[in-house]
Each structure stands twice: as C-alpha cells, then as structure tokens.
Short mmCIF file of C-alpha atoms in Angstrom, two decimals:
data_model
loop_
_atom_site.label_atom_id
_atom_site.label_comp_id
_atom_site.label_asym_id
_atom_site.label_seq_id
_atom_site.Cartn_x
_atom_site.Cartn_y
_atom_site.Cartn_z
CA MET A 1 -52.82 -17.14 7.34
CA LYS A 2 -53.77 -14.61 9.61
CA THR A 3 -51.73 -16.58 12.42
CA LYS A 4 -49.07 -17.22 10.52
CA ILE A 5 -48.83 -13.46 9.48
CA ALA A 6 -48.98 -12.90 14.02
CA LEU A 7 -46.14 -15.23 13.70
CA PHE A 8 -44.10 -13.44 11.43
CA LEU A 9 -44.49 -9.93 13.10
CA GLY A 10 -43.67 -11.67 16.80
CA LEU A 11 -40.34 -13.40 14.80
CA LEU A 12 -39.41 -9.47 13.65
CA SER A 13 -39.82 -7.82 16.49
CA ILE A 14 -37.91 -10.24 18.48
CA ALA A 15 -35.26 -10.60 16.31
CA ASN A 16 -34.71 -6.22 16.20
CA VAL A 17 -34.55 -6.60 19.87
CA SER A 18 -31.93 -8.88 19.36
CA PHE A 19 -30.31 -6.84 16.82
CA ALA A 20 -30.92 -3.37 19.06
CA GLU A 21 -28.59 -4.82 21.80
CA LEU A 22 -25.55 -5.27 19.58
CA LYS A 23 -22.92 -2.91 19.18
CA ILE A 24 -21.34 -2.44 15.96
CA GLY A 25 -18.44 -0.31 14.21
CA PHE A 26 -16.55 0.43 11.03
CA VAL A 27 -13.25 1.59 10.49
CA ASN A 28 -11.68 2.36 7.53
CA ILE A 29 -8.74 0.72 7.34
CA PRO A 30 -7.88 2.90 4.21
CA SER A 31 -8.27 6.29 5.97
CA VAL A 32 -6.19 4.71 8.75
CA LEU A 33 -3.06 4.12 6.64
CA GLU A 34 -3.28 7.28 5.42
CA LYS A 35 -2.91 9.48 8.18
CA VAL A 36 -0.59 7.19 11.42
CA PRO A 37 2.50 8.21 11.67
CA GLN A 38 3.97 4.92 11.31
CA ALA A 39 3.10 4.23 7.21
CA GLU A 40 5.26 7.27 6.62
CA LYS A 41 7.61 5.94 8.58
CA ALA A 42 7.49 3.01 6.76
CA LYS A 43 7.30 5.06 3.41
CA LYS A 44 10.91 7.12 5.21
CA ARG A 45 12.60 3.79 5.89
CA LEU A 46 11.57 2.44 2.00
CA GLU A 47 12.93 5.43 0.17
CA GLN A 48 16.03 5.55 2.19
CA GLU A 49 16.74 2.00 1.32
CA PHE A 50 15.69 2.41 -1.85
CA SER A 51 17.47 5.63 -2.98
CA PRO A 52 20.74 4.33 -4.44
CA ARG A 53 19.23 2.11 -6.31
CA ASP A 54 16.93 5.11 -7.65
CA LYS A 55 19.97 6.99 -7.96
CA GLN A 56 21.52 4.03 -10.02
CA LEU A 57 19.12 3.66 -12.17
CA ILE A 58 18.80 7.68 -13.24
CA ALA A 59 22.41 7.29 -13.74
CA GLN A 60 22.21 4.53 -16.03
CA GLN A 61 19.21 5.66 -18.56
CA LYS A 62 21.36 9.28 -18.81
CA GLU A 63 24.65 7.54 -19.77
CA ILE A 64 22.50 5.40 -22.20
CA GLU A 65 20.88 9.18 -23.79
CA SER A 66 24.42 10.32 -23.30
CA MET A 67 25.73 7.66 -25.84
CA ALA A 68 22.37 7.82 -27.99
CA ALA A 69 22.81 11.37 -28.60
CA ARG A 70 26.17 10.86 -29.05
CA ILE A 71 26.20 8.24 -32.18
CA SER A 72 23.00 10.89 -33.66
CA LYS A 73 25.27 14.07 -33.33
CA ASP A 74 29.08 12.23 -34.57
CA ALA A 75 27.25 9.73 -37.40
CA ALA A 76 29.29 11.80 -40.09
CA VAL A 77 32.16 10.98 -38.91
CA MET A 78 32.12 8.44 -37.10
CA GLY A 79 33.02 5.13 -38.70
CA LYS A 80 30.81 2.36 -39.53
CA SER A 81 32.27 -0.43 -37.12
CA GLU A 82 32.99 2.51 -34.49
CA GLN A 83 29.58 3.61 -34.71
CA ALA A 84 28.47 0.03 -35.56
CA LYS A 85 30.55 -0.51 -31.84
CA LEU A 86 28.72 2.09 -29.65
CA GLU A 87 24.89 0.89 -30.49
CA LYS A 88 26.02 -2.73 -29.07
CA ASP A 89 26.96 -1.11 -26.13
CA ILE A 90 24.01 1.15 -26.26
CA SER A 91 22.19 -1.68 -26.87
CA ASN A 92 23.44 -4.03 -24.20
CA LYS A 93 23.29 -1.17 -21.77
CA LYS A 94 19.76 -0.82 -21.82
CA ARG A 95 18.72 -4.69 -22.22
CA GLU A 96 21.26 -3.90 -18.27
CA ALA A 97 18.85 -0.80 -17.53
CA GLN A 98 15.83 -3.10 -17.84
CA ARG A 99 17.16 -5.75 -16.50
CA ALA A 100 17.98 -3.91 -13.31
CA GLN A 101 14.53 -1.54 -13.30
CA GLN A 102 12.62 -5.11 -12.82
CA GLU A 103 14.86 -6.58 -10.39
CA PHE A 104 14.48 -2.95 -8.01
CA SER A 105 10.60 -2.90 -9.31
CA GLU A 106 9.75 -6.77 -7.37
CA ASP A 107 12.48 -5.58 -4.62
CA PHE A 108 10.40 -2.74 -3.76
CA ASN A 109 7.70 -4.34 -4.31
CA VAL A 110 8.50 -7.23 -1.77
CA ARG A 111 9.87 -4.82 0.98
CA ARG A 112 6.57 -2.90 0.76
CA ASN A 113 3.65 -5.64 0.90
CA GLU A 114 6.45 -6.75 4.25
CA GLU A 115 5.94 -2.58 5.66
CA LEU A 116 2.45 -2.87 4.70
CA GLY A 117 1.97 -6.18 6.50
CA LYS A 118 3.43 -5.66 9.44
CA LEU A 119 1.29 -1.68 9.43
CA GLN A 120 -2.31 -3.74 8.60
CA ASN A 121 -1.16 -6.34 11.90
CA ARG A 122 -0.63 -3.21 14.06
CA ILE A 123 -3.92 -1.51 12.74
CA VAL A 124 -5.82 -4.84 13.57
CA GLU A 125 -3.92 -5.29 16.35
CA VAL A 126 -5.20 -1.88 17.62
CA ILE A 127 -8.69 -2.93 16.14
CA ARG A 128 -9.53 -5.69 18.54
CA GLY A 129 -8.21 -3.40 21.81
CA ILE A 130 -10.79 -1.25 21.11
CA ALA A 131 -13.42 -4.10 19.88
CA ARG A 132 -12.63 -5.59 23.46
CA ASP A 133 -12.35 -2.11 25.62
CA GLN A 134 -15.54 -0.56 24.61
CA SER A 135 -17.06 -3.96 24.49
CA PHE A 136 -17.88 -4.03 20.60
CA ASP A 137 -19.95 -7.40 19.05
CA MET A 138 -18.81 -6.55 15.20
CA LEU A 139 -16.04 -3.79 13.53
CA LEU A 140 -16.43 -3.68 10.40
CA THR A 141 -14.36 -2.43 8.00
CA ASP A 142 -13.84 -3.47 4.23
CA GLY A 143 -17.04 -3.73 2.51
CA VAL A 144 -19.28 -1.74 3.49
CA ILE A 145 -21.34 0.37 1.98
CA TYR A 146 -22.32 2.53 4.09
CA ALA A 147 -21.25 3.45 7.74
CA ASN A 148 -23.69 5.73 9.87
CA GLU A 149 -20.62 8.13 11.80
CA GLN A 150 -22.34 7.29 15.19
CA ILE A 151 -20.60 3.98 14.09
CA ASP A 152 -17.47 4.48 12.74
CA VAL A 153 -14.29 4.40 15.49
CA THR A 154 -11.13 5.31 12.36
CA ALA A 155 -10.35 8.10 14.99
CA GLN A 156 -10.14 5.59 17.83
CA VAL A 157 -7.59 3.51 16.23
CA GLN A 158 -5.63 6.01 13.89
CA GLN A 159 -5.28 7.94 18.12
CA LYS A 160 -4.55 5.02 19.30
CA LEU A 161 -2.23 4.17 16.41
CA VAL A 162 -0.53 7.83 17.22
CA ALA A 163 0.02 7.18 20.82
CA GLN A 164 1.80 4.31 20.09
CA PRO A 165 5.98 4.04 20.15
CA ASN A 166 7.36 2.88 16.53
#
C-alpha cells in the first residue's frame, strides 16, 4: 500500500513539473468584440445598408396607423362600402408590412452574421499570431469560468486589432 501511495505521489510531482512548464492564456472574445474599431465599423455598415428599408417599414406603419385613425374618426360619416374598402386596404397593408418586416429581419440577420463571421475570423488569426509569437501552449476562450489576470491576453488581442487596417 505504501508503495502505491509513494508511486502516486511521485507521478503527481512529475505531472506538476510538466504542467508548470505549460504557458496558458485566456482571451475574452465578447470583450474584444465590444472594444475593437472593426466591430463599430461593421455596425455602421449594417446601419447604412439597412437604414432605407427601416425607414420604409416605419413609413408603412405610419400609413396603416393613419388609415386606422381615419376609420375611427370618420366612421359615422363614411358609407358602409367605403368603410369596408378601407378596412380591407388596412388588412392588406398590414399583411404586406408584416411580410416586409420578416424579410427585413431575415436579411439583416444574414448580413449581421456575415459581418460577425469575418470579424471573428480576424480575431482568431490575431489570437493564433499572439500564441505563436509568445510561445503559448494553449489559449482558451469561451467556457472559462475563471482566468487569472496574468494569463489574460484579451488586451493584447484588442491592441493588435486596433493597430490593423480595416
């Protein structure tokens, strides 16, 4: 029994020596995404691209609201056929607006994911470069519950991205 314990303790001390030689770091990717200029530029590109459609959707909604207000205001003086026609127009415009809103959301999500994917690829390239340049054995990202500040290389990743041209 004593030999097993001694062997186990010996293995633990060897393992500790091996682990002591490892250089491990951590990168907080959400923090990088928050603070690099490339993320802000991607956001502005998306806003610029989708702003006209967004304004069009707002205008459609205002038109529907205006038509609904007209029905409630003029219902007493409006003929039944005119009122029915206006209600049908409102219903059709609501359907069109819903369809346009859904298309807008889908298109926006696709483009946002494209922009995010490009940026994430750049971030991964920078992380790999830092890992090679500084001889890290391992750099961790998501799923880390705790990381000592001494192994956190997030600021270095942010600095390299800020220094890169867009």
